[in-house]
Tab-separated table of C-alpha atoms in Angstrom:
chain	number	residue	atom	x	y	z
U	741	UNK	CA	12.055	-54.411	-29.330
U	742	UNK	CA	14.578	-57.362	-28.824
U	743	UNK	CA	14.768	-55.878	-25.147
U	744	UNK	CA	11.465	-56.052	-24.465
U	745	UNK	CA	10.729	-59.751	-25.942
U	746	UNK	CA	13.416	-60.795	-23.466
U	747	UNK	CA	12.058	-59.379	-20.729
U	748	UNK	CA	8.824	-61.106	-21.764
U	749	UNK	CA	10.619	-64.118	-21.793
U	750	UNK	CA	12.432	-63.656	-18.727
U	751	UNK	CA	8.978	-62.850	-16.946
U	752	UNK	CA	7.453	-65.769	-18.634
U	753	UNK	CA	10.045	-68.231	-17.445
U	754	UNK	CA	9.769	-66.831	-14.110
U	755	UNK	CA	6.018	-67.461	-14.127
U	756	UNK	CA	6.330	-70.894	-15.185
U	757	UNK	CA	8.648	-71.616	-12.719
U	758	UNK	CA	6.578	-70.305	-9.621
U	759	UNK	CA	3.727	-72.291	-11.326
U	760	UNK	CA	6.174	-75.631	-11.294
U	761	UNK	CA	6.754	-75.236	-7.831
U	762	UNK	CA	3.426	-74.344	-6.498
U	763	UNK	CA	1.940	-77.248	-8.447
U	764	UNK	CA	5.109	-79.786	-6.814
U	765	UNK	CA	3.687	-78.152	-3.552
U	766	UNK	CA	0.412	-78.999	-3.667
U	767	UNK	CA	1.202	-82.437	-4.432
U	768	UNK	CA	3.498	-82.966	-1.578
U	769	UNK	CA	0.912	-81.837	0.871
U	770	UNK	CA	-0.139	-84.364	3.515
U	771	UNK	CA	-3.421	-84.327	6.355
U	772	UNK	CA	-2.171	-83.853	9.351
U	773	UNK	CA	-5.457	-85.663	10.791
U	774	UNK	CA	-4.910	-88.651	12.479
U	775	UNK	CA	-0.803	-88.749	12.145
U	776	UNK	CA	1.283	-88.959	15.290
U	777	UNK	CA	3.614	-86.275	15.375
U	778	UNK	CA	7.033	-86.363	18.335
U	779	UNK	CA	7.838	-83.253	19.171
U	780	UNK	CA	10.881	-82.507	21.365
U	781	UNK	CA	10.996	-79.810	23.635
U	782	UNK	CA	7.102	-79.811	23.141
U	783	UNK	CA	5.968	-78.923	27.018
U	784	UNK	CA	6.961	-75.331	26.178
U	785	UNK	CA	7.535	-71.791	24.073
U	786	UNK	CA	7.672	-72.705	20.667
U	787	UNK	CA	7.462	-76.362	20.547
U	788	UNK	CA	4.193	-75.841	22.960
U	789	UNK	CA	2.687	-73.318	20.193
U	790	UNK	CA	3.807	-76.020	17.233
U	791	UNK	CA	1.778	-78.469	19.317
U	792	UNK	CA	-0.998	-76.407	19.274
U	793	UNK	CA	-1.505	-75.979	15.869
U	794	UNK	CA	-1.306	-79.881	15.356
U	795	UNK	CA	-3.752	-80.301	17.773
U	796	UNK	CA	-6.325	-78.349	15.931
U	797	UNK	CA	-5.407	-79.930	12.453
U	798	UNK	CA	-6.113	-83.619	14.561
U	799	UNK	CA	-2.895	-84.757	15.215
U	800	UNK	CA	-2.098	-87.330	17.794
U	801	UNK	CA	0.629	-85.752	20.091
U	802	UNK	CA	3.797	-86.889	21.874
U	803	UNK	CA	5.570	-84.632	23.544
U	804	UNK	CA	9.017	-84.928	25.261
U	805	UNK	CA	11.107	-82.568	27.648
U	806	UNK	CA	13.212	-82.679	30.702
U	807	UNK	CA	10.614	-81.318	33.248
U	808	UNK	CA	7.798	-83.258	33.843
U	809	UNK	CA	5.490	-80.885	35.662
U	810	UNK	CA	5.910	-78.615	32.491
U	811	UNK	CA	5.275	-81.464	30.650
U	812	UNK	CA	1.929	-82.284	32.806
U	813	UNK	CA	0.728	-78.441	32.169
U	814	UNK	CA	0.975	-78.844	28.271
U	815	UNK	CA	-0.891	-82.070	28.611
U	816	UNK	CA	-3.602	-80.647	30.509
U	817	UNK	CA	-3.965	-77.942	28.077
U	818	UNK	CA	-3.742	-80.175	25.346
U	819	UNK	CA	-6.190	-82.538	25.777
U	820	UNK	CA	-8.863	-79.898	27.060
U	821	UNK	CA	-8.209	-78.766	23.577
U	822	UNK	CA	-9.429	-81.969	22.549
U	823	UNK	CA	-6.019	-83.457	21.851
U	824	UNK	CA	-4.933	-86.758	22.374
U	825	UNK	CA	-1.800	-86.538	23.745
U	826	UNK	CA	1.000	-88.685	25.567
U	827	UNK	CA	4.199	-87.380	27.185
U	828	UNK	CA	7.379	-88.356	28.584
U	829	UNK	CA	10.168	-86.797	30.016
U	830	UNK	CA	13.108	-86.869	28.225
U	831	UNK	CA	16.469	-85.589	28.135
U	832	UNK	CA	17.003	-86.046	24.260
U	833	UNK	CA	21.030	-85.311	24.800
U	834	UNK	CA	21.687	-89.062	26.205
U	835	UNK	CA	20.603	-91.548	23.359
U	836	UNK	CA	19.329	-94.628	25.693
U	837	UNK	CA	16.964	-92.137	26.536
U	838	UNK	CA	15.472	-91.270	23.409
U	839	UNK	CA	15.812	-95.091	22.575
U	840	UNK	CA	13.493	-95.414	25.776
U	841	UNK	CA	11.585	-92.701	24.437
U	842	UNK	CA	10.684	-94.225	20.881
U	843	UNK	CA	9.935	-97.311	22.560
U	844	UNK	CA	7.340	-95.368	24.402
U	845	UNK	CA	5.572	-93.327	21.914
U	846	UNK	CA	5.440	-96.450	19.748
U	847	UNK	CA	4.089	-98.408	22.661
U	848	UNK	CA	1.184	-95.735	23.039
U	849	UNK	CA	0.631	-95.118	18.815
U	850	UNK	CA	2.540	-97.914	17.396
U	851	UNK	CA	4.263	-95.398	14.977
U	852	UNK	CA	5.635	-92.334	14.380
U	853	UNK	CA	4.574	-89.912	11.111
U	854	UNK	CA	6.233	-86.722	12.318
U	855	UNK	CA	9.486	-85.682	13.667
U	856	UNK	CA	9.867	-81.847	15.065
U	857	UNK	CA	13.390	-81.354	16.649
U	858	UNK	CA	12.752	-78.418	18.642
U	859	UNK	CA	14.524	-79.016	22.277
U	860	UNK	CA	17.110	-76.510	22.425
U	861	UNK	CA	18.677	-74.088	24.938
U	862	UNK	CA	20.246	-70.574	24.236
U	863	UNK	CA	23.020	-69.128	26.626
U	864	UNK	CA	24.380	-65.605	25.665
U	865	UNK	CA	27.680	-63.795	26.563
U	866	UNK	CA	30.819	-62.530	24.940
U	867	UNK	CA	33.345	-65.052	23.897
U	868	UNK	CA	35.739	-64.366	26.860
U	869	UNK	CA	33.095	-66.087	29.155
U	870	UNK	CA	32.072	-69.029	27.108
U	871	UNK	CA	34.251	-72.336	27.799
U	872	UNK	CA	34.834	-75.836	25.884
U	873	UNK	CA	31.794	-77.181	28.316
U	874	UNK	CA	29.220	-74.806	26.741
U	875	UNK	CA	30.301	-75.566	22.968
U	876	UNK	CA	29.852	-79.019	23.959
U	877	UNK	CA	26.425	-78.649	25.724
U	878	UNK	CA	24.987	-76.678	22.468
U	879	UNK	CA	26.321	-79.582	19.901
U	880	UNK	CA	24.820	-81.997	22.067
U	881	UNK	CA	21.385	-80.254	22.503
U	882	UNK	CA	21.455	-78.804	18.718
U	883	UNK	CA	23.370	-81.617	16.576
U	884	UNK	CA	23.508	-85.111	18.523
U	885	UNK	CA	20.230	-84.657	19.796
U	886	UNK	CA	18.343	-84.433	16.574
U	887	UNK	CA	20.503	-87.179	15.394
U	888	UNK	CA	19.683	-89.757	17.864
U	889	UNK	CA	15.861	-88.970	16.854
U	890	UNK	CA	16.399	-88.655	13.472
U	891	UNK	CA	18.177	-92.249	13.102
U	892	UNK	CA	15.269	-93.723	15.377
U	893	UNK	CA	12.774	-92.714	13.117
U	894	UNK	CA	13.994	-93.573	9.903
U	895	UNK	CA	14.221	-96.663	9.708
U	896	UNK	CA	9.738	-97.249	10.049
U	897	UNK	CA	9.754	-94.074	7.423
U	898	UNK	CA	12.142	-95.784	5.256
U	899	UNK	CA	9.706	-98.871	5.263
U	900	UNK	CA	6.420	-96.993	4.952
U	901	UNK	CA	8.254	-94.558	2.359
U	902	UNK	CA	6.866	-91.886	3.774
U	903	UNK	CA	7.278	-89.425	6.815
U	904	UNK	CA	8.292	-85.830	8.002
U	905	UNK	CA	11.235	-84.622	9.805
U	906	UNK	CA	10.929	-81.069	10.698
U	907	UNK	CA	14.575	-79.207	12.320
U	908	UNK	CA	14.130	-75.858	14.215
U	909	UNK	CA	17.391	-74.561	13.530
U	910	UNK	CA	17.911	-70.723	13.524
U	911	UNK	CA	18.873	-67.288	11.925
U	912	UNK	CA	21.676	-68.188	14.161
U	913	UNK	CA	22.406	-71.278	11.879
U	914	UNK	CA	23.312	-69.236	8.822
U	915	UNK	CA	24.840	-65.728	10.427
U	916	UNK	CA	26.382	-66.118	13.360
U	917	UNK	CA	26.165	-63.377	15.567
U	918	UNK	CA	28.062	-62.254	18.476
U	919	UNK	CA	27.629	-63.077	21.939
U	920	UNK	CA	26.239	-66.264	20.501
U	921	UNK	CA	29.268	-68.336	19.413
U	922	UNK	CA	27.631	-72.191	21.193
U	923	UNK	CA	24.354	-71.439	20.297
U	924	UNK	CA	25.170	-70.467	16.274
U	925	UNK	CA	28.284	-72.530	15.868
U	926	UNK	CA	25.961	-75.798	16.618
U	927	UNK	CA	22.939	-74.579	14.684
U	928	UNK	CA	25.125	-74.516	11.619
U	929	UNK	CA	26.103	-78.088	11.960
U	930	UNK	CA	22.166	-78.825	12.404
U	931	UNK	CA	21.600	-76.847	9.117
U	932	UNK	CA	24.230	-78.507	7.021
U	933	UNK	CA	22.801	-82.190	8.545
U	934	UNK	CA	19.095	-81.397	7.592
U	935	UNK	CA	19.908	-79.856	4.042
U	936	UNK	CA	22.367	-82.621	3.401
U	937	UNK	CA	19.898	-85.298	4.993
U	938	UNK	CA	16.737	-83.817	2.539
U	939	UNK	CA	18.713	-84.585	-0.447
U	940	UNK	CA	19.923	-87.986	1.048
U	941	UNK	CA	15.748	-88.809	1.912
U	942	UNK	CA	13.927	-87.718	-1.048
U	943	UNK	CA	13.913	-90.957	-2.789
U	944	UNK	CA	12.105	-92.613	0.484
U	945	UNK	CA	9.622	-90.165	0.287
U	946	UNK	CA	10.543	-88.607	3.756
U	947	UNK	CA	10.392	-84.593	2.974
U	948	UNK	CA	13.123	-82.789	5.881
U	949	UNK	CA	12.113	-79.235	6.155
U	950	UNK	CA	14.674	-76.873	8.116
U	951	UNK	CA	13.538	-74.023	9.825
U	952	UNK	CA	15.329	-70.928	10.260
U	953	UNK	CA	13.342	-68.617	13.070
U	954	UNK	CA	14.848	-65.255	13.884
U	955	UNK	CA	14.308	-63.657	17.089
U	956	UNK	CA	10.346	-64.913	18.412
U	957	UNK	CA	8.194	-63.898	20.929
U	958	UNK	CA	7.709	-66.777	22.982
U	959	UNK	CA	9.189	-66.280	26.207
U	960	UNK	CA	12.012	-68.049	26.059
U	961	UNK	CA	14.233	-64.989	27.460
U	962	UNK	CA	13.267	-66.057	30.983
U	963	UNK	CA	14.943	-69.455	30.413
U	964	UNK	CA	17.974	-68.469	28.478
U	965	UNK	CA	21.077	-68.496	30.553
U	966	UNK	CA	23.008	-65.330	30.699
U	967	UNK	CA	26.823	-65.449	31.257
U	968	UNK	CA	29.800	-62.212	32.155
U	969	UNK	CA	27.332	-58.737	32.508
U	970	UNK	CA	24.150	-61.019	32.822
U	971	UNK	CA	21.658	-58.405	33.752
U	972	UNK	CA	22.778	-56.068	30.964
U	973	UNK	CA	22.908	-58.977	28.443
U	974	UNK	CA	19.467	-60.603	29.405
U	975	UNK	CA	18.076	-56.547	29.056
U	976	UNK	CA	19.308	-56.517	25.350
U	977	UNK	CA	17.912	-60.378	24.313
U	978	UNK	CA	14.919	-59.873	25.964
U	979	UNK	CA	14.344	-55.930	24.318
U	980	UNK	CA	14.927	-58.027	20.954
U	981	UNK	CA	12.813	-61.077	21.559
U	982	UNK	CA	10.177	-58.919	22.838
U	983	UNK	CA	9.578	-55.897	20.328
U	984	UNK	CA	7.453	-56.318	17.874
U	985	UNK	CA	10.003	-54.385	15.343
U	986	UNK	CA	12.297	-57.095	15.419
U	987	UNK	CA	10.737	-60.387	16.532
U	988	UNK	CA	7.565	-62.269	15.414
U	989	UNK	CA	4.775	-63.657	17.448
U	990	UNK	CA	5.675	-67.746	18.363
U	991	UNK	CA	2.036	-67.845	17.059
U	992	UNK	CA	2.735	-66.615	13.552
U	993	UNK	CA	6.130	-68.576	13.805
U	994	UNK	CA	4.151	-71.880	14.636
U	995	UNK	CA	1.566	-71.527	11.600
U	996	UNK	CA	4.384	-71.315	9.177
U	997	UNK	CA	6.483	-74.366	10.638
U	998	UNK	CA	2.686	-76.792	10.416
U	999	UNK	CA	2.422	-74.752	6.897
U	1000	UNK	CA	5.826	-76.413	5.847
U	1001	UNK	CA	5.536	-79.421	7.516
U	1002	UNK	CA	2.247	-79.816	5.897
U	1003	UNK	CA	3.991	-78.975	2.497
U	1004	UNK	CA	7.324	-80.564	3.055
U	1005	UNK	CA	8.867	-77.774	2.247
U	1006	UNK	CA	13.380	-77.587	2.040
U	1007	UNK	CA	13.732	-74.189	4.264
U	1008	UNK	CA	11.688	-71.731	5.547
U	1009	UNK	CA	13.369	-68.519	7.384
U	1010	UNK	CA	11.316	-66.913	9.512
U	1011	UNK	CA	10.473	-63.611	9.840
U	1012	UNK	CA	11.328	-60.412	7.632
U	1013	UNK	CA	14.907	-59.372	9.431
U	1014	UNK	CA	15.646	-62.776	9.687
U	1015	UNK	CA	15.310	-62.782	5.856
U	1016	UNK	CA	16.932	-59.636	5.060
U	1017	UNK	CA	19.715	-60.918	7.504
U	1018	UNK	CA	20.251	-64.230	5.278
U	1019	UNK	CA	20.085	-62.535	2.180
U	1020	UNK	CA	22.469	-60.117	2.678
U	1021	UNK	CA	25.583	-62.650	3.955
U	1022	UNK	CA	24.746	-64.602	1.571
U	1023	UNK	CA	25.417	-61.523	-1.034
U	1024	UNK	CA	28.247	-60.202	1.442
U	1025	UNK	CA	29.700	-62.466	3.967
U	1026	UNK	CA	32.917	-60.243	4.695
U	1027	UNK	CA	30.853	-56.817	4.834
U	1028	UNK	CA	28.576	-58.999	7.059
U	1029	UNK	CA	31.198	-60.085	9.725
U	1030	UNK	CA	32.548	-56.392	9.400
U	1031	UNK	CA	29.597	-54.926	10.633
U	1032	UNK	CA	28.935	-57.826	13.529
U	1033	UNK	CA	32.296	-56.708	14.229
U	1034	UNK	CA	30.839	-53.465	15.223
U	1035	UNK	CA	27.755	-54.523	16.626
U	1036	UNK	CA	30.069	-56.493	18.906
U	1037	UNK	CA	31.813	-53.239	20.323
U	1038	UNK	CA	28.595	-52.327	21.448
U	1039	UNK	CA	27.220	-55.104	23.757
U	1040	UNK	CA	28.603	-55.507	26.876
U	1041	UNK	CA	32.180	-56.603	27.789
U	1042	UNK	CA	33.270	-59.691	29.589
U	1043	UNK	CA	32.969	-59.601	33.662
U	1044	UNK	CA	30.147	-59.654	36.066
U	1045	UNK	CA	29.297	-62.745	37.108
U	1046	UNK	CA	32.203	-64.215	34.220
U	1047	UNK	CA	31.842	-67.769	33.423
U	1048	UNK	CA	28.870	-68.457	35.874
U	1049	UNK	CA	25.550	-68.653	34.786
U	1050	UNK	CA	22.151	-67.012	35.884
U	1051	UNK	CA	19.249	-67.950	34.067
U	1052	UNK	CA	16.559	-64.803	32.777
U	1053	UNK	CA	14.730	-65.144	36.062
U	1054	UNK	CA	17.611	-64.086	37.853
U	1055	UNK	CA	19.112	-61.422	35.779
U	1056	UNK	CA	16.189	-58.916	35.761
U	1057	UNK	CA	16.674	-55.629	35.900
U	1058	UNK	CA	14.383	-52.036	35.647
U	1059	UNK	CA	14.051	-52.246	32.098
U	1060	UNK	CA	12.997	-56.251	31.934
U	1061	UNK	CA	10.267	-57.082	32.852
U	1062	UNK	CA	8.474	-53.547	31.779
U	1063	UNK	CA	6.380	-52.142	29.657
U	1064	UNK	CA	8.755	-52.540	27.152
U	1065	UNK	CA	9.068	-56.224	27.216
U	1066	UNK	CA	5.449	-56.467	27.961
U	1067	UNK	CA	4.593	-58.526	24.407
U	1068	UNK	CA	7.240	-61.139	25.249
U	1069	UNK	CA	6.675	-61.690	29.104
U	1070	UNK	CA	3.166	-62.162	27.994
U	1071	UNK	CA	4.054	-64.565	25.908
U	1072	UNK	CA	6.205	-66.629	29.031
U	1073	UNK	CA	2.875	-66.578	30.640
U	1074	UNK	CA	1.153	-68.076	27.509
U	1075	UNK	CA	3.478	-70.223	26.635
U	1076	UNK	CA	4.320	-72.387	29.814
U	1077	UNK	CA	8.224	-70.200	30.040
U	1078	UNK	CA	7.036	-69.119	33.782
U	1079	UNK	CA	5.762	-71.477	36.282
């Protein structure tokens, strides 16, 4: 008896607990109608899906990135989808630029609502092959980046007392695999700065929401820079970012970021493995790095092309592009990855 009046109050605590928080939820939620949301690396893969979504909720849309004729295709598609959109190229990694930048979205909206720090770049290769350069390359694109935007923003949030700042960090950002020691060593620093700055912004009423995608469909493999065995390495990442057993659609990944942007949600990790993944070095971070350890045995060793890079368009090979990586080249298409 005394058993089962605990478990009723266990159960019953746990109840009014998921009731607490879905009731703080629905009072945090915002219309995205009407609010002008930056989003950098917006002319492509996930950031171009993202600005989808806000398009169809009535967002006004400012988009930056380094390439303007990408950035010209997104706004074409954009505003036939009846967006109103303005874009500038942008290399987010050198702050006068993204000082120009704000003074150019404000110039065209006169504010900013919404923050999505999305630019990023992924380069993949064993450890031998990786140099100081390409550590500092990822922290710039992944940490100073979304810092120079971040502390450009605040300061009209911190006014209005209001505003969202959404980071697209990564699975990467809270295991760090192998093969991806730049790209996971500087989405950790951007997860401990957006946790850290949520806490810090609550009491302006600016809600920072950090995402943490695992492997996506969007494309993105053909961009990726591939470094020692290139060909077999860019096989493997694009076989994961492809199959639909372990990556999601950038379309599914794109309605959950809006979802907890719209919500202001602390951290969303996306996608089941990616879950499972985080759970389970959370519970066991030794057993975790054990078994990397032997994942790592099994990828391919340094040489090849060593410390040069070839991007995924020049490291195809029989099995990628094929009917195998079908789901993710489609999405390249889609998603503005392939000219």
């Amino acid at each position: 008896m005394a058993n089962s009046k605990s478990t009723l109050l266990v159960a019953a605590g746990v109840a009014g607990v998921l009731a607490l928080r879905s009731a703080v939820r629905k009072r945090r939620r915002i219309t995205l109608a009407g609010k002008v949301a930056l989003i950098t690396g917006g002319s492509r893969g996930l950031g171009l899906e993202i600005a989808r979504r806000l398009a169809d909720k009535g967002a006004r849309l400012a988009l930056c990135a380094r390439d303007p004729a990408e950035l010209e295709r997104a706004e074409a598609e954009l505003t036939e989808r009846g967006a109103e959109v303005f874009t500038y190229p942008c290399d987010v990694t050198a702050e006068p630029q993204v000082e120009a930048l704000m003074h150019a979205v404000r110039g065209r909206f006169d504010r900013i609502d919404v923050l999505i720090n999305n630019a990023g770049i992924i380069e993949v290769g064993p450890e031998d092959e990786m140099t100081v350069a390409d550590y500092e390359e990822a922290m710039k694109t992944h940490f100073w980046a979304p810092l120079y935007t971040t502390c450009a923003v605040l300061p009209e949030m911190k006014a209005r007392r209001e505003g969202r700042i959404v980071n697209i960090a990564s699975i990467g950002g809270k295991v760090s695999v192998p093969h991806l020691l730049p790209y996971s060593s500087s989405k950790f620093a951007l997860v401990g700065y957006s946790e850290g700055l949520r806490s810090e912004l609550l009491k302006y009423g600016i809600y920072v929401t950090t995402l943490c995608p695992g492997l996506m469909r969007t494309g993105s493999h053909h961009n990726a820079k591939f470094k020692g065995q290139n060909k077999a390495e860019f096989t493997l990442f694009s076989l994961g970012a492809s199959l639909s057993i372990t990556s999601i659609s950038s379309e599914s990944a794109a309605r959950q970021v809006v979802a907890a942007l719209e919500y202001g949600d602390a951290e969303v990790v996306l996608s089941p493995q990616a879950k499972v993944a985080a759970t389970f070095h959370g519970l066991f971070p030794g057993l975790t790095s054990d078994f990397l350890g032997l994942v790592n045995s099994l990828l391919p060793g340094p040489g090849g092309i060593g410390r040069q890079r070839a991007s995924g368009v020049d490291s195809h090979t029989m099995l990628s592009p094929s009917i195998l990586t079908s789901l993710g080249d489609e999405a390249a298409q889609r998603n503005n990855e392939m000219a």
